Coordinates of C-alpha atoms and ligand atoms in Angstrom, one line a residue:
Chain Q
M1 CA 10.6 18.7 -8.2
N2 CA 7.2 18.8 -9.7
T3 CA 3.9 20.8 -8.6
S4 CA 2.1 18.3 -6.5
Q5 CA 5.2 17.3 -4.5
Q6 CA 5.5 20.8 -3.8
R7 CA 2.1 21.1 -2.8
N8 CA 3.1 18.7 -0.6
L9 CA 5.9 20.4 0.6
I10 CA 3.5 23.3 1.7
Q11 CA 1.3 21.1 3.1
K12 CA 3.6 19.9 5.7
A13 CA 5.1 23.2 6.0
G14 CA 1.9 24.6 7.4
F15 CA 0.9 21.7 9.5
G16 CA 4.4 21.9 11.2
M17 CA 4.1 25.8 12.0
L18 CA 0.5 24.9 13.5
S19 CA 1.8 22.2 15.5
V20 CA 4.3 25.0 17.1
V21 CA 1.8 27.6 17.6
A22 CA -0.2 25.0 19.3
L23 CA 2.8 23.6 21.4
L24 CA 3.8 27.3 21.8
T25 CA 0.3 28.2 23.9
V26 CA 0.4 25.3 26.0
L27 CA 3.9 26.1 27.0
P28 CA 2.9 29.0 29.3
I29 CA 0.5 27.1 31.1
V30 CA 2.5 23.6 31.7
L31 CA 5.2 26.1 32.8
V32 CA 3.2 28.1 35.4
V33 CA 1.2 24.8 36.6
G34 CA 5.3 22.7 36.8
Y35 CA 6.5 25.8 38.6
I36 CA 4.0 26.6 40.8
F37 CA 4.3 22.7 41.9
Y38 CA 8.1 22.5 41.9
Q39 CA 8.2 25.8 44.7
G40 CA 4.9 25.1 46.6
L41 CA 5.0 21.2 47.0
P42 CA 7.4 21.6 49.6
A43 CA 5.1 23.7 51.6
I44 CA 2.5 21.0 52.0
S45 CA 1.9 19.2 55.0
F46 CA -0.7 18.1 57.1
E47 CA -0.4 21.4 59.6
F48 CA -0.2 23.7 56.1
L49 CA -3.6 22.7 55.0
T50 CA -5.9 22.3 58.3
G51 CA -3.6 24.3 61.0
L52 CA -4.6 28.0 61.8
P53 CA -1.8 30.8 61.1
R54 CA 0.9 31.6 63.7
E55 CA 3.6 34.0 64.1
G56 CA 2.0 36.6 62.1
M57 CA 1.0 34.6 59.1
R58 CA 4.8 33.1 58.7
A59 CA 4.2 29.7 59.8
G60 CA 1.1 27.3 60.5
G61 CA -1.6 26.4 58.4
I62 CA -3.8 28.3 56.1
L63 CA -7.3 26.4 57.2
P64 CA -9.1 29.7 57.4
A65 CA -8.3 30.9 53.8
I66 CA -9.4 27.7 52.7
V67 CA -12.3 27.3 54.5
G68 CA -13.3 30.8 53.6
T69 CA -13.1 30.2 49.9
I70 CA -15.1 27.0 50.4
Y71 CA -17.4 29.0 51.7
L72 CA -17.5 32.0 49.6
T73 CA -18.0 29.6 46.1
I74 CA -21.2 28.0 48.1
G75 CA -22.3 31.0 48.9
T76 CA -22.2 32.3 45.7
A77 CA -23.6 29.3 43.8
I78 CA -26.6 29.4 46.1
F79 CA -27.5 33.0 44.9
S80 CA -25.9 33.2 41.5
V81 CA -27.2 29.5 40.5
P82 CA -31.1 29.4 40.4
L83 CA -31.3 32.6 40.1
G84 CA -28.7 32.1 36.8
V85 CA -30.5 29.1 35.4
A86 CA -34.1 30.5 36.0
A87 CA -32.9 33.6 33.9
A88 CA -31.6 31.3 31.3
I89 CA -34.6 29.4 31.1
Y90 CA -36.7 32.5 30.8
L91 CA -34.5 33.6 27.8
S92 CA -34.2 30.7 26.1
E93 CA -37.9 29.3 26.4
Y94 CA -40.1 32.1 26.8
A95 CA -38.8 35.5 25.9
Q96 CA -39.6 36.8 22.5
D97 CA -37.3 38.4 20.6
N98 CA -38.6 42.0 21.6
L99 CA -36.7 44.9 22.4
L100 CA -37.2 44.2 26.3
T101 CA -35.1 41.0 25.9
R102 CA -32.4 42.5 23.6
L103 CA -31.9 45.1 26.6
I104 CA -31.5 42.2 28.7
R105 CA -28.8 40.2 27.0
L106 CA -27.3 43.6 26.1
A107 CA -26.8 44.3 29.9
I108 CA -25.5 40.6 30.6
I109 CA -22.8 41.2 27.9
N110 CA -22.0 44.6 29.7
L111 CA -22.1 43.1 32.7
A112 CA -19.4 40.4 31.8
G113 CA -17.1 42.9 30.5
I114 CA -16.8 45.0 33.7
P115 CA -13.6 45.1 35.7
S116 CA -13.9 42.8 39.0
V117 CA -12.7 45.6 41.3
V118 CA -15.6 47.4 40.3
Y119 CA -17.6 45.0 41.3
G120 CA -15.9 45.3 44.6
L121 CA -16.8 48.6 45.1
F122 CA -20.4 48.6 43.9
G123 CA -20.7 45.1 46.8
L124 CA -19.0 47.5 49.2
G125 CA -21.4 50.3 48.8
L126 CA -24.8 48.4 48.4
F127 CA -24.1 45.0 50.6
V128 CA -21.3 46.4 53.0
L129 CA -22.6 49.8 53.8
F130 CA -26.6 50.6 52.7
L131 CA -27.8 46.9 53.3
N132 CA -25.3 46.9 56.6
F133 CA -24.5 43.3 55.8
G134 CA -20.9 44.7 57.1
T135 CA -17.7 42.7 55.9
S136 CA -18.6 39.6 56.2
L137 CA -19.4 36.3 53.7
L138 CA -22.8 37.0 52.7
A139 CA -21.9 40.5 51.2
G140 CA -19.1 38.7 49.2
S141 CA -21.0 35.8 48.3
L142 CA -23.3 38.1 46.8
T143 CA -21.0 40.5 45.2
L144 CA -19.4 37.5 43.9
S145 CA -22.7 36.3 42.5
I146 CA -23.5 39.6 40.4
M147 CA -19.8 39.0 38.9
T148 CA -20.9 35.2 38.1
L149 CA -24.3 35.7 36.9
P150 CA -23.6 36.7 33.0
V151 CA -21.1 33.5 32.8
I152 CA -23.9 31.0 34.5
I153 CA -27.0 32.8 31.9
S154 CA -25.0 32.9 28.6
T155 CA -23.5 29.3 29.6
A156 CA -26.8 28.0 30.0
E157 CA -28.8 29.6 27.7
E158 CA -26.3 28.5 25.2
A159 CA -26.9 24.7 26.5
L160 CA -30.8 24.9 26.8
R161 CA -31.0 26.0 23.0
A162 CA -28.3 23.8 21.7
V163 CA -31.5 21.0 22.7
P164 CA -33.2 20.6 19.1
Q165 CA -35.9 22.6 18.3
S166 CA -38.0 18.8 17.4
F167 CA -37.7 17.3 20.4
R168 CA -39.6 20.5 22.0
V169 CA -42.3 20.1 18.8
V170 CA -42.8 16.1 19.5
S171 CA -43.2 16.8 23.2
I172 CA -45.6 19.7 22.8
S173 CA -47.2 17.4 20.3
L174 CA -47.9 14.7 22.5
G175 CA -49.8 17.1 24.5
A176 CA -47.1 18.0 27.6
T177 CA -47.2 21.7 27.9
R178 CA -44.2 23.7 27.8
W179 CA -43.3 23.7 31.4
Q180 CA -43.4 19.6 31.2
T181 CA -41.7 19.8 28.3
I182 CA -38.5 21.9 30.0
R183 CA -38.6 19.9 32.9
R184 CA -38.6 16.8 31.4
I185 CA -36.8 16.9 28.3
V186 CA -35.1 20.3 27.6
L187 CA -33.5 20.7 31.0
P188 CA -32.2 16.8 31.9
E189 CA -30.6 17.3 28.3
S190 CA -29.4 20.6 28.7
L191 CA -28.1 19.9 32.5
P192 CA -24.3 18.5 31.8
G193 CA -23.9 22.2 29.7
I194 CA -25.6 24.0 32.2
I195 CA -23.7 22.6 34.9
T196 CA -20.3 23.0 32.9
G197 CA -21.2 26.8 32.9
V198 CA -21.8 27.2 36.2
I199 CA -18.7 25.4 37.3
L200 CA -16.8 27.7 35.5
G201 CA -18.3 30.4 36.6
L202 CA -17.7 29.9 40.3
E203 CA -14.3 28.3 39.4
R204 CA -13.7 32.0 38.3
A205 CA -15.5 33.3 41.3
A206 CA -13.0 31.5 43.5
G207 CA -10.0 33.2 42.2
E208 CA -10.9 36.5 42.1
T209 CA -9.2 38.9 44.8
A210 CA -10.7 42.0 43.9
P211 CA -14.0 41.5 44.1
I212 CA -13.9 40.2 48.3
L213 CA -11.3 43.4 48.8
F214 CA -13.6 45.1 50.3
T215 CA -16.1 43.0 51.0
V216 CA -15.2 39.8 52.8
A217 CA -11.4 39.5 53.7
A218 CA -9.7 39.7 57.0
F219 CA -6.3 40.2 56.6
F220 CA -5.5 38.1 59.5
L221 CA -8.2 36.3 61.2
P222 CA -6.8 33.4 63.0
R223 CA -10.1 31.3 63.5
L224 CA -12.8 30.3 61.4
P225 CA -15.7 31.6 60.4
D226 CA -18.9 30.6 62.3
S227 CA -21.9 33.0 60.3
P228 CA -22.7 34.4 57.3
F229 CA -22.1 37.5 59.0
D230 CA -18.2 37.0 59.9
A231 CA -15.4 38.1 57.7
S232 CA -13.0 35.6 56.5
M233 CA -9.6 35.1 54.9
A234 CA -9.7 33.6 51.5
L235 CA -7.2 32.3 49.5
P236 CA -6.5 34.3 46.7
Y237 CA -6.8 37.7 49.1
H238 CA -4.6 35.6 51.1
L239 CA -2.0 35.1 48.7
F240 CA -2.3 38.7 47.6
V241 CA -1.5 39.7 51.6
I242 CA 1.7 37.1 52.4
S243 CA 3.2 38.1 48.9
T244 CA 3.2 41.8 49.3
Q245 CA 2.2 43.0 52.7
V246 CA 4.4 40.9 55.3
P247 CA 7.9 41.4 55.4
G248 CA 10.2 38.0 55.8
M249 CA 7.7 35.8 54.5
P250 CA 9.2 32.4 53.5
L251 CA 9.0 32.0 49.7
K252 CA 7.8 28.6 50.2
L253 CA 4.2 29.4 52.0
Q254 CA 3.5 31.9 48.9
Y255 CA 3.7 29.1 46.7
G256 CA 2.3 26.5 49.0
T257 CA -1.0 28.5 49.0
A258 CA -0.7 29.4 45.3
L259 CA -0.8 25.8 45.0
V260 CA -3.8 25.2 46.8
L261 CA -5.7 27.6 45.1
L262 CA -4.6 26.4 42.2
C263 CA -5.4 22.7 43.1
F264 CA -9.0 24.0 43.9
V265 CA -9.4 25.7 40.8
L266 CA -8.2 23.0 38.5
G267 CA -10.1 20.2 40.7
M268 CA -13.6 22.4 39.7
N269 CA -12.2 22.4 35.9
L270 CA -11.5 18.9 35.7
L271 CA -14.9 18.6 37.2
A272 CA -16.6 20.4 34.6
T273 CA -14.6 18.6 32.0
T274 CA -15.3 15.1 33.0
I275 CA -19.0 16.2 32.9
R276 CA -19.2 17.0 30.1
S277 CA -17.2 14.8 28.3
R278 CA -19.2 11.9 30.1
A279 CA -22.3 13.7 28.7
R280 CA -21.0 13.6 25.2
A281 CA -20.3 9.6 25.7
K282 CA -24.1 9.4 26.6
R283 CA -25.6 11.5 23.8
Q284 CA -26.7 9.5 21.1
W285 CA -28.9 11.5 18.6
Chain J
M1 CA -69.7 9.2 9.9
V2 CA -67.8 12.5 9.8
K3 CA -65.0 12.9 12.2
I4 CA -63.8 16.4 11.1
S5 CA -65.0 19.1 9.1
I6 CA -63.4 21.9 8.1
E7 CA -64.9 24.5 6.3
H8 CA -64.1 27.3 4.5
F9 CA -60.5 27.3 6.2
H10 CA -58.1 29.9 5.2
L11 CA -54.5 30.2 6.7
T12 CA -51.8 32.6 6.1
Y13 CA -48.1 32.6 7.5
S14 CA -46.4 36.0 8.7
D15 CA -44.9 36.0 4.9
G16 CA -48.3 37.4 3.8
A17 CA -49.0 34.5 1.5
E18 CA -52.3 32.4 1.8
S19 CA -51.2 29.1 2.2
L20 CA -54.6 27.6 2.1
R21 CA -57.6 29.0 0.8
D22 CA -61.2 28.2 1.2
I23 CA -60.6 24.6 2.1
T24 CA -63.8 23.3 2.8
I25 CA -64.0 19.2 3.4
D26 CA -64.9 16.4 5.6
I27 CA -62.9 13.5 6.9
P28 CA -64.7 9.9 7.6
A29 CA -63.9 8.4 11.0
R30 CA -62.4 5.1 11.4
A31 CA -60.8 5.4 7.9
I32 CA -57.6 6.7 6.1
S33 CA -58.0 9.9 4.5
V34 CA -55.2 10.7 2.2
F35 CA -54.1 14.2 1.3
L36 CA -52.1 14.6 -1.8
G37 CA -50.3 17.0 -3.8
P38 CA -47.4 18.1 -5.1
A39 CA -45.1 20.6 -2.8
G40 CA -46.0 23.5 -1.3
G41 CA -49.7 22.3 -1.5
G42 CA -50.1 23.3 2.2
K43 CA -50.9 19.8 3.1
S44 CA -48.9 20.0 6.1
S45 CA -49.9 23.2 7.1
L46 CA -53.8 21.7 6.8
L47 CA -52.3 18.6 9.0
R48 CA -50.7 20.7 11.6
A49 CA -53.9 23.0 11.6
L50 CA -55.5 19.9 12.8
N51 CA -54.2 19.6 16.4
R52 CA -53.6 23.2 16.6
L53 CA -49.2 22.5 16.0
N54 CA -49.6 25.9 14.3
D55 CA -49.5 27.5 17.0
L56 CA -45.6 26.6 17.4
A57 CA -45.3 28.3 13.6
D58 CA -45.2 31.7 12.2
V59 CA -48.9 31.9 11.1
R60 CA -50.6 35.4 11.2
S61 CA -54.1 34.7 10.6
V62 CA -56.3 31.6 10.3
S63 CA -60.4 31.9 9.5
G64 CA -63.0 29.5 9.4
Q65 CA -64.2 26.4 11.2
I66 CA -62.9 23.5 12.0
R67 CA -64.6 21.0 14.1
L68 CA -64.0 17.6 15.6
F69 CA -66.7 15.3 16.5
G70 CA -65.6 13.6 20.3
D71 CA -66.0 9.7 20.3
N72 CA -68.2 11.0 23.9
G73 CA -70.1 12.9 21.9
Q74 CA -68.9 16.5 22.5
T75 CA -67.6 18.6 19.7
I76 CA -64.7 20.6 19.9
D77 CA -63.8 23.9 17.6
I78 CA -60.7 23.1 17.0
L79 CA -59.6 27.1 16.4
D80 CA -61.2 28.6 18.8
P81 CA -58.8 30.4 21.0
Q82 CA -60.4 29.5 24.1
T83 CA -60.0 25.5 23.1
D84 CA -58.0 23.2 25.7
V85 CA -55.1 22.5 23.3
V86 CA -53.2 20.0 25.9
A87 CA -56.6 18.2 25.4
L88 CA -57.3 18.7 21.8
R89 CA -53.5 17.2 21.1
R90 CA -54.3 14.2 23.2
L91 CA -57.1 13.4 21.2
V92 CA -55.3 14.5 17.7
S93 CA -51.8 12.8 17.8
M94 CA -49.1 13.5 15.2
V95 CA -46.4 11.5 13.4
F96 CA -44.1 13.7 11.8
A97 CA -41.7 12.8 8.6
R98 CA -38.3 12.4 10.5
P99 CA -39.0 10.0 13.3
V100 CA -37.8 12.3 16.0
T101 CA -37.6 9.7 19.1
L102 CA -37.5 11.7 22.8
P103 CA -33.9 11.2 24.6
L104 CA -35.3 8.8 26.9
S105 CA -35.6 4.5 26.8
I106 CA -38.4 3.2 24.0
R107 CA -40.3 2.7 27.0
G108 CA -40.4 6.3 28.2
N109 CA -41.2 7.5 24.6
L110 CA -44.4 5.4 24.8
T111 CA -44.9 6.6 28.4
Y112 CA -44.3 9.8 27.9
G113 CA -47.6 11.4 26.6
L114 CA -49.6 9.0 29.1
E115 CA -47.3 10.4 32.1
V116 CA -47.4 14.0 31.4
A117 CA -51.1 13.8 31.3
G118 CA -50.6 12.7 34.6
M119 CA -50.8 8.6 34.3
R120 CA -48.9 6.9 37.2
Q121 CA -50.3 3.4 37.9
N122 CA -47.2 1.4 36.4
N123 CA -49.9 -1.9 35.3
L124 CA -51.6 0.6 33.3
L125 CA -48.8 2.3 31.6
G126 CA -47.3 -1.3 30.9
E127 CA -50.3 -2.3 29.1
A128 CA -50.2 1.0 27.3
V129 CA -46.5 0.1 26.0
E130 CA -47.4 -3.6 25.2
R131 CA -50.5 -2.7 23.3
S132 CA -49.2 0.2 21.0
L133 CA -45.9 -1.9 20.2
Q134 CA -47.8 -4.9 19.0
Q135 CA -50.1 -2.2 17.2
A136 CA -47.4 -0.8 15.2
A137 CA -45.6 -4.3 14.7
L138 CA -42.7 -3.4 17.0
W139 CA -43.3 -5.4 20.3
E140 CA -41.0 -8.5 18.9
E141 CA -38.2 -6.7 17.7
V142 CA -38.1 -4.4 21.1
K143 CA -39.9 -6.4 23.6
D144 CA -36.3 -7.5 25.1
R145 CA -34.5 -3.9 25.4
L146 CA -38.0 -1.1 26.6
D147 CA -35.2 0.1 28.8
E148 CA -32.3 1.1 26.2
P149 CA -32.3 4.1 24.7
A150 CA -34.3 4.9 21.6
A151 CA -32.4 6.2 19.9
A152 CA -30.2 3.1 19.7
L153 CA -33.2 1.7 16.9
S154 CA -32.9 1.9 13.2
G155 CA -34.7 4.5 11.6
G156 CA -37.6 2.2 10.2
Q157 CA -38.1 1.0 13.8
Q158 CA -37.8 4.6 15.1
Q159 CA -40.5 5.5 12.9
R160 CA -42.6 2.7 13.8
L161 CA -41.8 3.6 17.5
C162 CA -43.5 7.0 17.0
L163 CA -46.3 5.6 15.8
A164 CA -46.8 3.5 18.7
R165 CA -45.8 6.8 21.0
S166 CA -49.1 8.0 19.3
L167 CA -51.2 5.0 19.6
A168 CA -50.5 4.4 23.4
M169 CA -52.1 7.6 24.4
Q170 CA -55.6 6.2 22.6
P171 CA -56.1 9.6 20.4
E172 CA -59.3 9.8 18.3
V173 CA -57.3 10.7 15.6
I174 CA -53.6 10.1 14.1
L175 CA -52.1 12.5 11.8
L176 CA -48.8 11.4 9.5
D177 CA -47.1 13.5 7.5
E178 CA -45.1 11.7 5.1
P179 CA -44.2 9.2 7.7
T180 CA -42.6 6.7 5.0
S181 CA -40.4 8.9 3.5
G182 CA -37.1 8.0 4.9
L183 CA -37.8 4.3 5.1
D184 CA -36.9 1.6 3.1
P185 CA -39.9 -0.7 1.0
I186 CA -39.8 -2.9 3.7
S187 CA -40.3 -0.3 6.9
T188 CA -42.5 1.5 4.4
S189 CA -45.0 -1.8 4.1
K190 CA -44.4 -2.6 7.9
V191 CA -46.1 1.1 9.1
E192 CA -49.0 0.7 5.7
A193 CA -49.8 -2.5 7.3
S194 CA -50.5 -1.4 10.9
L195 CA -52.6 1.5 9.4
Q196 CA -54.7 -0.5 7.7
E197 CA -54.8 -3.2 11.0
I198 CA -55.5 0.3 13.3
K199 CA -58.3 2.1 10.9
N200 CA -61.1 0.3 12.6
N201 CA -60.4 2.0 15.8
Y202 CA -58.6 5.4 14.6
T203 CA -59.2 7.9 12.2
I204 CA -56.4 8.3 10.2
V205 CA -55.1 11.3 8.2
L206 CA -52.2 10.8 6.1
V207 CA -49.9 12.5 3.7
P208 CA -48.1 10.0 1.6
H209 CA -44.7 10.0 0.0
S210 CA -45.9 8.9 -3.1
V211 CA -49.5 8.8 -5.4
Q212 CA -48.6 4.8 -5.1
Q213 CA -48.7 5.0 -1.5
A214 CA -52.2 7.1 -1.3
A215 CA -53.8 4.5 -3.9
R216 CA -52.6 1.8 -1.8
V217 CA -53.8 2.8 1.4
A218 CA -56.5 5.8 0.5
D219 CA -60.1 5.3 2.0
H220 CA -60.2 8.8 1.0
A221 CA -58.1 11.2 -1.1
A222 CA -58.3 14.4 -1.3
F223 CA -56.0 16.2 -3.9
F224 CA -54.5 20.0 -3.4
L225 CA -52.2 22.5 -5.4
Q226 CA -51.0 25.6 -4.5
G227 CA -53.1 26.2 -1.1
E228 CA -56.5 24.9 -2.8
L229 CA -58.5 21.9 -2.6
I230 CA -59.0 21.0 -5.9
E231 CA -60.9 17.7 -5.7
A232 CA -61.7 14.9 -3.3
A233 CA -63.3 11.5 -3.5
P234 CA -63.8 8.2 -1.4
G235 CA -62.0 5.0 -2.2
P236 CA -60.1 4.8 -5.3
N237 CA -61.9 7.1 -7.4
L238 CA -59.9 9.7 -7.4
F239 CA -56.8 7.7 -9.5
I240 CA -59.0 5.7 -11.5
N241 CA -61.5 8.4 -12.5
P242 CA -60.4 11.9 -11.3
T243 CA -62.3 14.6 -12.7
D244 CA -60.2 17.4 -12.6
K245 CA -57.7 17.7 -15.7
R246 CA -55.0 19.1 -12.8
T247 CA -55.6 15.8 -10.7
Q248 CA -55.5 13.4 -13.4
D249 CA -52.1 15.1 -14.8
Y250 CA -50.8 14.8 -10.9
V251 CA -52.3 11.1 -10.5
E252 CA -50.4 10.1 -13.8
G253 CA -47.2 11.0 -13.0
R254 CA -47.4 14.4 -15.0
F255 CA -46.2 16.6 -12.6
G256 CA -45.2 17.0 -9.2
Ligands
ATP301 N1 -43.8 28.0 8.6 C1 -44.1 28.6 8.2 N2 -43.7 30.0 8.0 C2 -43.8 30.4 6.7 N3 -44.4 30.0 5.6 C3 -45.0 28.7 5.7 C4 -44.6 27.5 6.9 N4 -44.5 26.2 6.7 C5 -45.2 26.1 5.4 N5 -45.3 27.4 4.6 C6 -45.3 27.8 3.0 O1 -46.7 27.4 3.3 C7 -46.7 26.6 2.1 C8 -47.4 25.3 2.4 O2 -46.3 24.4 2.9 P1 -46.9 22.9 3.2 O3 -45.8 22.8 4.3 O4 -47.9 23.1 3.8 O5 -46.7 22.4 1.8 P2 -47.0 21.0 1.7 O6 -48.0 20.7 1.1 O7 -46.8 20.3 2.9 O8 -45.5 20.7 1.2 P3 -44.7 19.3 0.8 O9 -45.0 18.2 0.1 O10 -43.4 19.7 0.5 O11 -44.1 18.7 2.5 C9 -45.4 26.9 1.5 O12 -45.2 27.6 0.3 C10 -44.7 27.3 2.3 O13 -43.7 27.9 1.7
MG302 MG1 -45.4 18.9 4.1

């Protein structure tokens, strides 16, 4: 065997190994999703998705949990998106590189590393007790917002920074102000990236249990919340409850609930991916 | 008639090196002035000072005086921190070496400067689009595709679009920093032809990409070397009959 054949062989072996590793990382995801679909699909019915829980949650539907999670996601978006995007615009477009902005960035990075149960405890202390919002959608949305903010700020800032500097220089040279440049050029260009970051942040919020544990979640509340000050059921917490706290729970209801949560989160993910790939296809510079 | 008067202008970047030293020169109105010289001479820095784009760069200090004599009889002190830079940039527009089209349609690029200045009337915007494209010799090529993305144009077309984008605002001065450095000879001659066309109505300051180009278009030429203005002369004098040895060496291609 000559050296070039040898090299070829090594290359082939290397590629082979890499594809095996790549497959191995995909495998658990496929298994989890597949297993939950397999176990949960039989539970899905019109009543399951649109009905109230009955017989101590052992029968009926999970509508209050679905609606609760949707409300929480919307509430989180209302607080975290404007604040997060505004902060990102400040950091990327206006802030100079000085001690203050370095401290802000450090704070954001550290905020992202705090365990979610700590956010839950903080939300309990600040929103539920001190501000007296009670166990409510409002308190839960605010808690989830604080948890989501670092994700939104960092991804939005990254998206803003990805806009070529030359666009800003040209816009300014044409007599635009800084704000006009941001509004007419920088924001539209970075919007797909910002939206992707927002969705990924909200997706994480929608799936979290710990932050809502002390701030919103009702163990069993067979009606829909009708004000921001109401407590509510929510999918992740409901899943926790029916998996560990209720004896004699039919297994398929647990997997059915998990499936609904999974679809909710995967749906958001799909939306983010679609927006990103559409924007990439449209971009021409 | 003098359009811009530069007196004892110094410029220092934040690394401490003085990039322009004691520059004094008058830029004539309604003519093409060229700034030429080897790399690093400070031509771009001086150009950027004229519409305060240096504000975006890492400049430590400037001194001296640069005055613009507006068509309306007003004199603008360009370096004065109180000067309204947005208004200044509408009078003194810049075309860069690399054509940067904004991520908008062809039409959107052309109307951008007018729209940010507050113009909303569609008929006026439409007139500006056609007029500026005609002046930049681009109208015939793009008149049927004004709403397509500007980025879809060829490099040469994009550079003429950038020139048209400046012209659309009807500035009084147009600065061009090596506008043809990335273009083929045909696109280059189109750009040069439109500069000849418009110079009756605009004051043009050009950093050429070669001595040949400078000689072709200059009504007035200035030679810069390492931050200093060596020599300035009207018409072809600088090329035919340079007084300084260094100018002569440069225009005859002995260095740079
Ligand atoms: N943004 C900047 N920050 C720091 N120094 C700069 C900056 N821009 C230019 N300089 C320095 O100023 C000097 C003059 O640069 P300038 O770009 O004005 O020269 P130029 O004559 O346009 O050269 P070229 O022909 O290469 O374009 C150079 O020494 C350069 O290193
Ligand atoms: Mg230059």
